[in-house]
Each structure stands twice: as structure tokens, then as C-alpha cells.
Amino acid sequence: MELDILAVFLATIAFGIIFKLPKRTLFNSGLAGVLGWGGYNLAFRFTHNQIFASFLGVVVITVIAEISARLLKEPATLFIVSGIIPLVPGSQAYFTMLNLIKKDYQAGFETGIETILIAGAISAGIIFVGVLARLKTNESNLR
Amino acid sequence: MAQQNVLLLVSLIGELLLKNGAETYRVEETIRKVGSAYDFVKTEVFALPTGLFISLEDKDSQSWTRIKRIKHQTTNLQKVSMVNDLSRQITTGQIEVNQALMELREINNHGDSYSAVTSYLAAGIGGVTFSYLVYGLRLELIPAFIGALLLEIWMHSNNINKFMAEVVSGGIASTIGIVSNYFYPVLDYNLIILGIIIILVPGVSITNAARDIIGGDSLAGIVRGMNALLTALAIALGVASILGVKILV
């Protein structure tokens, strides 16, 4: 459990460095990653639905990102892009390709749909919170 | 002339933001705000990942237009953050145009905030921790670390077309996986390859594409989405062409 948290934190920060985040935003993006991963696991334990769990995890990440964005006066994306890395369906995408190479189209179709649904849930989570965060600031921000 | 300088300023701001991985709405909003901060009554801007169209209109209804072609996209969120700071200063503190231009040039030439070695190590750690999260503590983590590190070094140093670079990267990843499996058959090559290619996955483009489309910038979103899909296909092609030989033989 502790090792998992450490791994999520390190993964988020490592990808933050690859995307060249400003140094002072690294800790908060790591925090967003850890809490989002926690939210994902909690939701998965109760519902056993990977898509819903991904959505909830990303909602947590985006909420933390919006708060950090206001505290540190930085764009919220900075905290989101690396925070979602532990949740992206990288392994599903890989096995989709592998199944297609093996000409196992049935399995490929299944993993492919799963990949698309998880990716969709992640985008939906970001947009969901993003729209809510911009509801209060009127004028040009509302779009 | 002041108006010309503002035009130059906003086009440089837009270019820097688009080149370094900002969302389309951020580019358009920033340009609109900077334009009105410098007393233009109307600022029309249309941003795409591949180009930027700006038209400024002042009180005498005279207008200035500039089109900017954007090439070579990377992800450098440090620069996005710096431009964001500058535009905040412009809209609140009213910096003079020439000074803003100078600061923008400085941002453009700003070196990486992380040394090359740091980013190579970060890639290695990113690969290892991602595969740990998917499969737990296994021996495959060691070749995944080395592979991700080597791949990042290669991606930094190569100078070829982006698509080809990604195909070759996929090939390198699956070669490392298969070679490790050949010498140590206990190692599952799938897990190694997965850990290595995760550092290439176009996560930023996919998220930005979805946000663009929902936000109403459908054309920009489609372009970004196509780019992300192309990257994913390139990686898959590279992996598949090496792995396919192993599986089929």
C-alpha cells in the first residue's frame, strides 16, 4: 500500500519532468496523482467498474488541479496532464494491438472498446470539473 | 509603430503557447485579453494546432491582421506557465509593449529547467513506476527502467521526422523486450515493452483534443486528435513489426 502510493507519486512527478512542468508545481501534481489514484481504487473496490472508477479518479485529480491552479496561479492543465498518467489505459491499448497482431480480433475488439471507454471516461472527468470550475466566473471565461 | 508591435506580441504569444502544449481556448483567450489590454476594441483570433489567425481592430476601425504558421509541436509546460504569467502581468500591471516583447523573447530562449540526465532518469522512473502499478513488483521492472531511459536518450538526440522516430522507438522497445526474454526466459516481454512505450503515449494531445472538441473548438480538436492517433499508430507499427516476427515465426 505504502509502496503503491510512493510509486504513484514518483510516476506523476517523473512524467511532470518529461512534460517540463515548472519545479514549484511538481509537488501539487504528485498530490493530484496520488489522491486521484486513491479515488480510483476506492471507487473500484465498491463498484468493480473500471470505467466509473476512472471517471471518479479523474474528477478528484481535476478538483485538486483547479485548487492548485488558484493557489499557485498556474494553468490547471499543468497539474492534470501528469496526474492522469497512473490512470491512462496504457496496458489495455498495448494488449489491443497485441491481440490484433495475433489475429485474435474478438479479444482485440474487447480490449479496444475497453481502452476507448476508459479514455473517454478520463476526458469526461476533466471536462466535467472544468465546466463546473468556470461556471462562476462570468464573461469571456464561460464557453 | 505601437499597433504593429502589439500584433507582433500577440502572434508570438500565440505561437509560443501553441508550440508548447497549451489548450486552444487558452491561446485564444490570452490573445483576446492582451489585445484589449492594449486598447484594441476588437480582437478576433482563430487558433489551430497548425496555424494562427489574428486580426486586431482599433478605435479608428483600422485593422491589422497576421497569419502565423505553426510547426514542430512539443510539450514544454514550463513555457506555457511563463507566458501565462506574462499575460497576467500585461492585463493587470500594463507592461509596455516593447518590454513585454523583450520578456517574451527571453521566455522563448529559456533553457530547459531540468538537465538532460534528470529527464532521462525521469523517463526511466516513469516507465518503472507505471509498470509497477499495472503488474506489481516483478523482475521485468529492471529492463523496463533501462529501456525507457535509453528510449528517452534516443528521442532527445535523433533528428528525423517525428512519425519515423516514433516507429523506430516502438521497434527499439520491442527489441529490448524480446532480447531480455531471449536471455532470461522468465521475463515476460509484453510487460517490458509496455513499461517502455508508456513514456511515448500522447497523453497531453488526447486530453487537449477532448477538451477542445467539447469546448467548441471542434476543428482544433480534430487536428489534435488525428495527431495523437497518428502517434499511437506509429508506436504500434514499430512494436508490431518487430513483435509480429517473433509471434509469427
Coordinates of C-alpha atoms in Angstrom, one line a residue:
Chain A
M1 CA 0.0 0.0 0.0
E2 CA 2.7 2.5 1.0
L3 CA 4.8 1.3 -1.9
D4 CA 1.8 1.9 -4.2
I5 CA 1.4 5.5 -3.0
L6 CA 5.1 6.1 -3.4
A7 CA 5.0 4.6 -6.9
V8 CA 2.1 6.8 -8.0
F9 CA 3.8 9.9 -6.6
L10 CA 7.0 9.1 -8.3
A11 CA 5.3 8.3 -11.6
T12 CA 3.4 11.6 -11.6
I13 CA 6.5 13.6 -10.8
A14 CA 8.6 11.7 -13.4
F15 CA 6.0 12.5 -16.1
G16 CA 5.9 16.0 -14.9
I17 CA 9.6 16.3 -15.6
I18 CA 9.2 14.7 -19.0
F19 CA 6.5 17.4 -19.8
K20 CA 8.8 20.0 -18.3
L21 CA 6.5 21.3 -15.6
P22 CA 7.8 24.2 -13.5
K23 CA 9.5 22.9 -10.4
R24 CA 7.2 24.5 -8.0
T25 CA 4.2 22.7 -9.5
L26 CA 5.7 19.2 -9.2
F27 CA 4.6 18.5 -5.6
N28 CA 1.0 19.5 -6.2
S29 CA 0.8 17.4 -9.4
G30 CA 2.2 14.5 -7.5
L31 CA -0.5 15.1 -4.8
A32 CA -3.2 15.2 -7.5
G33 CA -1.9 11.9 -8.9
V34 CA -1.9 10.2 -5.5
L35 CA -5.3 11.3 -4.5
G36 CA -6.8 10.5 -7.9
W37 CA -5.3 7.1 -7.7
G38 CA -6.8 6.7 -4.2
G39 CA -10.2 7.8 -5.5
Y40 CA -9.9 5.3 -8.4
N41 CA -9.1 2.4 -6.1
L42 CA -11.8 3.3 -3.6
A43 CA -14.5 3.5 -6.4
F44 CA -13.2 0.3 -7.9
R45 CA -13.4 -1.6 -4.6
F46 CA -17.1 -0.7 -4.2
T47 CA -18.4 -0.8 -7.8
H48 CA -15.9 -3.1 -9.6
N49 CA -16.4 -0.9 -12.6
Q50 CA -13.2 0.3 -14.2
I51 CA -14.8 3.0 -16.3
F52 CA -16.7 4.6 -13.4
A53 CA -13.7 4.3 -11.2
S54 CA -11.5 6.1 -13.8
F55 CA -14.1 8.8 -14.1
L56 CA -14.1 9.4 -10.3
G57 CA -10.3 9.3 -10.1
V58 CA -10.0 11.9 -12.8
V59 CA -12.7 14.1 -11.1
V60 CA -10.6 14.0 -7.9
I61 CA -7.4 14.9 -9.9
T62 CA -9.1 17.8 -11.7
V63 CA -10.6 19.2 -8.4
I64 CA -7.1 19.1 -6.9
A65 CA -5.7 20.7 -10.1
E66 CA -8.2 23.5 -10.1
I67 CA -7.5 24.3 -6.4
S68 CA -3.7 24.1 -7.0
A69 CA -4.2 26.4 -10.1
R70 CA -5.8 29.1 -7.9
L71 CA -3.2 28.7 -5.1
L72 CA -0.1 28.8 -7.3
K73 CA -1.6 31.0 -10.1
E74 CA -0.8 28.4 -12.8
P75 CA -3.0 26.8 -15.6
A76 CA -4.9 23.8 -14.2
T77 CA -3.7 21.7 -17.1
L78 CA -0.2 21.6 -15.6
F79 CA -1.5 19.5 -12.7
I80 CA -3.8 17.4 -14.8
V81 CA -1.5 16.1 -17.6
S82 CA 0.8 14.2 -15.3
G83 CA -1.7 13.5 -12.7
I84 CA -3.8 11.3 -15.0
I85 CA -0.8 9.2 -16.1
P86 CA -1.4 6.4 -13.5
L87 CA -4.9 6.1 -14.8
V88 CA -4.4 6.1 -18.6
P89 CA -5.3 2.8 -20.2
G90 CA -1.8 2.1 -21.5
S91 CA -1.9 -1.6 -20.9
Q92 CA -5.3 -2.0 -22.5
A93 CA -4.1 -0.1 -25.6
Y94 CA -1.0 -2.3 -25.7
F95 CA -3.0 -5.5 -25.5
T96 CA -5.4 -4.3 -28.1
M97 CA -2.5 -4.1 -30.5
L98 CA -1.1 -7.4 -29.4
N99 CA -4.4 -9.2 -30.0
L100 CA -4.7 -7.7 -33.4
I101 CA -1.2 -8.9 -34.3
K102 CA -2.2 -12.3 -33.2
K103 CA -5.3 -12.0 -35.4
D104 CA -7.4 -12.6 -32.3
Y105 CA -9.9 -10.0 -33.5
Q106 CA -12.6 -10.9 -30.9
A107 CA -10.2 -10.2 -28.0
G108 CA -8.8 -7.2 -29.8
F109 CA -12.2 -5.7 -30.2
E110 CA -13.0 -6.2 -26.5
T111 CA -9.8 -4.6 -25.2
G112 CA -10.1 -1.9 -27.9
I113 CA -13.6 -0.9 -26.7
E114 CA -12.4 -1.0 -23.1
T115 CA -9.5 1.3 -24.0
I116 CA -11.7 3.8 -25.7
L117 CA -14.3 3.8 -22.9
I118 CA -11.6 4.4 -20.2
A119 CA -10.0 7.2 -22.3
G120 CA -13.5 8.7 -22.8
A121 CA -14.2 8.5 -19.0
I122 CA -10.9 10.3 -18.3
S123 CA -11.7 13.1 -20.8
A124 CA -15.2 13.3 -19.5
G125 CA -14.0 13.7 -15.9
I126 CA -11.6 16.6 -16.8
I127 CA -14.4 18.4 -18.8
F128 CA -17.0 17.8 -16.1
V129 CA -14.9 19.5 -13.4
G130 CA -13.6 22.1 -15.8
V131 CA -17.0 23.3 -16.8
L132 CA -18.1 23.4 -13.1
A133 CA -15.0 25.4 -12.2
R134 CA -15.8 28.0 -14.9
L135 CA -19.5 28.4 -14.1
K136 CA -18.9 31.1 -11.5
T137 CA -16.5 33.3 -13.4
N138 CA -18.8 35.0 -15.9
E139 CA -17.9 37.0 -19.1
S140 CA -15.4 35.5 -21.5
N141 CA -14.4 32.5 -19.4
L142 CA -17.8 30.9 -19.9
R143 CA -17.8 29.0 -23.1
Chain B
M1 CA 4.5 51.7 -34.6
A2 CA 2.7 50.6 -31.5
Q3 CA -0.1 48.7 -33.2
Q4 CA 2.4 46.7 -35.2
N5 CA 4.3 45.8 -32.1
V6 CA 1.1 44.6 -30.3
L7 CA 0.3 42.5 -33.4
L8 CA 3.8 41.0 -33.2
L9 CA 3.4 40.5 -29.5
V10 CA 0.1 38.6 -29.7
S11 CA 1.3 36.4 -32.5
L12 CA 4.4 35.5 -30.6
I13 CA 2.4 34.7 -27.5
G14 CA 0.0 32.5 -29.5
E15 CA 2.9 30.8 -31.3
L16 CA 4.7 30.0 -28.0
L17 CA 1.5 28.7 -26.3
L18 CA 0.5 26.5 -29.3
K19 CA 4.0 25.1 -29.8
N20 CA 4.4 24.1 -26.2
G21 CA 1.2 22.2 -25.5
A22 CA -1.4 24.8 -24.3
E23 CA -5.1 24.2 -25.0
T24 CA -6.7 26.1 -27.8
Y25 CA -9.1 28.1 -25.6
R26 CA -6.2 29.3 -23.5
V27 CA -4.4 30.6 -26.6
E28 CA -7.5 32.4 -27.9
E29 CA -8.4 33.8 -24.5
T30 CA -4.9 35.1 -23.8
I31 CA -4.7 36.8 -27.1
R32 CA -8.1 38.4 -26.7
K33 CA -7.2 39.7 -23.2
V34 CA -3.8 41.1 -24.3
G35 CA -5.4 42.8 -27.3
S36 CA -8.0 44.5 -25.1
A37 CA -5.3 45.4 -22.5
Y38 CA -3.6 47.4 -25.3
D39 CA -6.8 49.3 -26.3
F40 CA -8.0 47.4 -29.2
V41 CA -11.7 47.4 -29.4
K42 CA -12.0 44.1 -31.3
T43 CA -9.7 41.1 -31.3
E44 CA -10.6 38.2 -33.4
V45 CA -8.4 35.1 -33.2
F46 CA -8.7 31.6 -34.6
A47 CA -6.2 29.1 -33.4
L48 CA -5.4 25.7 -34.7
P49 CA -2.6 23.4 -33.7
T50 CA -1.0 24.1 -37.1
G51 CA -1.7 27.8 -37.6
L52 CA -2.9 31.0 -36.0
F53 CA -5.1 33.8 -37.5
I54 CA -5.3 37.1 -35.6
S55 CA -7.0 40.3 -36.5
L56 CA -6.9 43.4 -34.3
E57 CA -9.1 46.5 -34.7
D58 CA -8.5 49.8 -33.0
K59 CA -10.8 52.7 -32.2
D60 CA -10.5 54.3 -35.7
S61 CA -11.7 50.9 -37.0
Q62 CA -8.4 50.3 -38.7
S63 CA -7.4 46.7 -38.6
W64 CA -4.2 44.7 -38.5
T65 CA -4.0 41.1 -39.5
R66 CA -1.4 38.4 -39.1
I67 CA -1.3 34.7 -40.0
K68 CA 1.2 32.5 -38.4
R69 CA 2.1 29.0 -39.5
I70 CA 2.9 26.7 -36.5
K71 CA 5.3 23.8 -37.0
H72 CA 7.1 21.4 -34.6
Q73 CA 5.0 20.9 -31.6
T74 CA 6.5 19.8 -28.3
T75 CA 5.3 19.7 -24.7
N76 CA 7.1 22.2 -22.6
L77 CA 4.6 23.3 -19.9
Q78 CA 7.3 25.5 -18.2
K79 CA 7.0 27.9 -21.2
V80 CA 3.2 27.8 -21.1
S81 CA 3.3 28.7 -17.4
M82 CA 5.8 31.6 -18.1
V83 CA 3.6 33.0 -20.9
N84 CA 0.6 32.7 -18.6
D85 CA 2.5 34.8 -16.0
L86 CA 3.5 37.4 -18.6
S87 CA -0.1 37.8 -19.9
R88 CA -1.3 38.2 -16.3
Q89 CA 1.2 41.0 -15.9
I90 CA 0.1 42.6 -19.1
T91 CA -3.6 42.6 -18.2
T92 CA -3.2 43.8 -14.7
G93 CA 0.1 45.7 -14.5
Q94 CA 0.0 47.1 -18.0
I95 CA 3.6 46.5 -19.0
E96 CA 4.8 48.4 -22.0
V97 CA 4.6 46.6 -25.4
N98 CA 8.4 46.7 -26.0
Q99 CA 9.2 45.4 -22.6
A100 CA 6.7 42.6 -23.0
L101 CA 8.3 41.7 -26.3
M102 CA 11.7 41.5 -24.7
E103 CA 10.4 39.3 -21.9
L104 CA 8.7 37.0 -24.5
R105 CA 12.0 36.6 -26.4
E106 CA 13.6 35.7 -23.1
I107 CA 10.9 33.0 -22.5
N108 CA 11.4 31.7 -26.0
N109 CA 15.1 31.3 -25.4
H110 CA 14.7 30.0 -21.9
G111 CA 16.7 26.8 -21.5
D112 CA 15.2 23.6 -20.0
S113 CA 14.7 23.8 -16.3
Y114 CA 15.8 20.1 -16.0
S115 CA 19.2 18.8 -17.0
A116 CA 19.3 16.1 -19.7
V117 CA 20.3 13.5 -17.2
T118 CA 17.3 14.4 -14.9
S119 CA 14.9 13.9 -17.8
Y120 CA 16.4 10.6 -18.8
L121 CA 16.2 9.3 -15.3
A122 CA 12.6 10.6 -15.0
A123 CA 11.7 8.6 -18.1
G124 CA 13.2 5.5 -16.6
I125 CA 11.4 6.1 -13.3
G126 CA 8.1 6.8 -15.2
G127 CA 8.4 3.6 -17.1
V128 CA 9.2 1.5 -14.0
T129 CA 6.5 3.0 -11.8
F130 CA 3.8 2.7 -14.4
S131 CA 4.5 -1.0 -15.0
Y132 CA 4.7 -1.5 -11.2
L133 CA 1.2 0.0 -10.9
V134 CA -0.1 -2.3 -13.6
Y135 CA 1.7 -5.6 -12.6
G136 CA 3.2 -5.2 -9.2
L137 CA 6.8 -5.9 -8.1
R138 CA 8.4 -8.1 -10.8
L139 CA 11.8 -8.7 -12.3
E140 CA 10.6 -7.1 -15.6
L141 CA 10.9 -3.7 -13.9
I142 CA 14.7 -3.7 -14.4
P143 CA 14.7 -4.0 -18.2
A144 CA 11.8 -1.6 -18.4
F145 CA 13.8 1.0 -16.5
I146 CA 16.8 0.6 -18.7
G147 CA 14.7 0.6 -21.9
A148 CA 12.7 3.7 -21.0
L149 CA 15.9 5.5 -20.2
L150 CA 17.6 4.5 -23.4
L151 CA 14.5 5.4 -25.4
E152 CA 14.3 8.9 -23.9
I153 CA 18.0 9.4 -24.7
W154 CA 17.3 8.4 -28.3
M155 CA 14.2 10.5 -28.6
H156 CA 16.3 13.5 -27.4
S157 CA 19.2 13.0 -29.8
N158 CA 17.5 11.9 -33.0
N159 CA 16.7 14.5 -35.7
I160 CA 14.5 12.6 -38.1
N161 CA 10.8 13.0 -38.9
K162 CA 8.6 12.6 -35.9
F163 CA 6.5 9.8 -37.3
M164 CA 9.6 7.8 -38.3
A165 CA 11.2 8.5 -34.9
E166 CA 8.1 7.0 -33.2
V167 CA 8.1 4.0 -35.4
V168 CA 11.7 3.4 -34.6
S169 CA 11.0 3.9 -30.9
G170 CA 8.3 1.2 -30.9
G171 CA 10.8 -1.0 -32.7
I172 CA 13.5 -0.3 -30.1
A173 CA 11.1 -1.0 -27.2
S174 CA 10.0 -4.4 -28.6
T175 CA 13.6 -5.3 -29.4
I176 CA 14.7 -4.7 -25.8
G177 CA 11.7 -6.7 -24.6
I178 CA 12.4 -9.7 -26.9
V179 CA 16.2 -9.7 -26.3
S180 CA 15.6 -9.7 -22.5
N181 CA 13.1 -12.5 -22.9
Y182 CA 15.6 -14.4 -25.0
F183 CA 18.4 -14.3 -22.4
Y184 CA 16.2 -14.6 -19.4
P185 CA 13.0 -16.6 -20.4
V186 CA 11.4 -15.9 -17.0
L187 CA 10.9 -12.3 -18.1
D188 CA 7.6 -11.6 -19.9
Y189 CA 8.4 -9.4 -22.9
N190 CA 4.9 -7.8 -23.0
L191 CA 5.4 -6.2 -19.6
I192 CA 8.8 -4.9 -20.5
I193 CA 7.6 -3.3 -23.8
L194 CA 4.5 -1.9 -22.1
G195 CA 6.7 -0.1 -19.5
I196 CA 9.0 1.3 -22.1
I197 CA 6.4 2.7 -24.6
I198 CA 4.3 4.4 -21.9
I199 CA 6.7 7.3 -22.0
L200 CA 5.7 7.9 -25.7
V201 CA 2.0 7.7 -25.2
P202 CA 0.4 11.0 -26.4
G203 CA -1.5 11.8 -23.2
V204 CA -1.3 15.5 -23.4
S205 CA -2.6 15.7 -27.0
I206 CA -5.5 13.3 -26.2
T207 CA -6.7 15.3 -23.2
N208 CA -6.3 18.6 -25.1
A209 CA -8.2 17.2 -28.1
A210 CA -11.2 16.1 -25.9
R211 CA -11.3 19.4 -24.2
D212 CA -11.1 21.3 -27.5
I213 CA -13.9 19.4 -29.0
I214 CA -16.2 19.8 -26.0
G215 CA -15.2 23.4 -25.7
G216 CA -16.4 24.2 -29.2
D217 CA -13.1 24.3 -31.0
S218 CA -14.0 21.2 -33.0
L219 CA -11.6 21.7 -35.8
A220 CA -8.6 22.2 -33.5
G221 CA -9.8 19.2 -31.5
I222 CA -10.0 17.0 -34.6
V223 CA -6.5 18.0 -35.7
R224 CA -5.0 17.3 -32.3
G225 CA -6.9 14.0 -32.1
M226 CA -5.6 13.0 -35.5
N227 CA -2.0 13.8 -34.4
A228 CA -2.5 11.7 -31.2
L229 CA -3.9 8.8 -33.2
L230 CA -1.0 9.0 -35.7
T231 CA 1.5 8.9 -32.8
A232 CA -0.3 5.9 -31.3
L233 CA -0.3 4.2 -34.7
A234 CA 3.3 4.9 -35.3
I235 CA 4.3 3.3 -31.9
A236 CA 2.0 0.3 -32.6
L237 CA 3.6 -0.1 -36.1
G238 CA 7.1 -0.1 -34.6
V239 CA 6.2 -2.6 -31.9
A240 CA 4.2 -4.8 -34.2
S241 CA 6.8 -5.0 -36.9
I242 CA 9.3 -6.5 -34.5
L243 CA 6.9 -8.4 -32.3
G244 CA 5.0 -9.7 -35.2
V245 CA 8.1 -11.5 -36.5
K246 CA 8.6 -13.2 -33.1
I247 CA 5.0 -14.2 -32.7
L248 CA 4.5 -15.5 -36.3
V249 CA 7.8 -17.4 -36.6

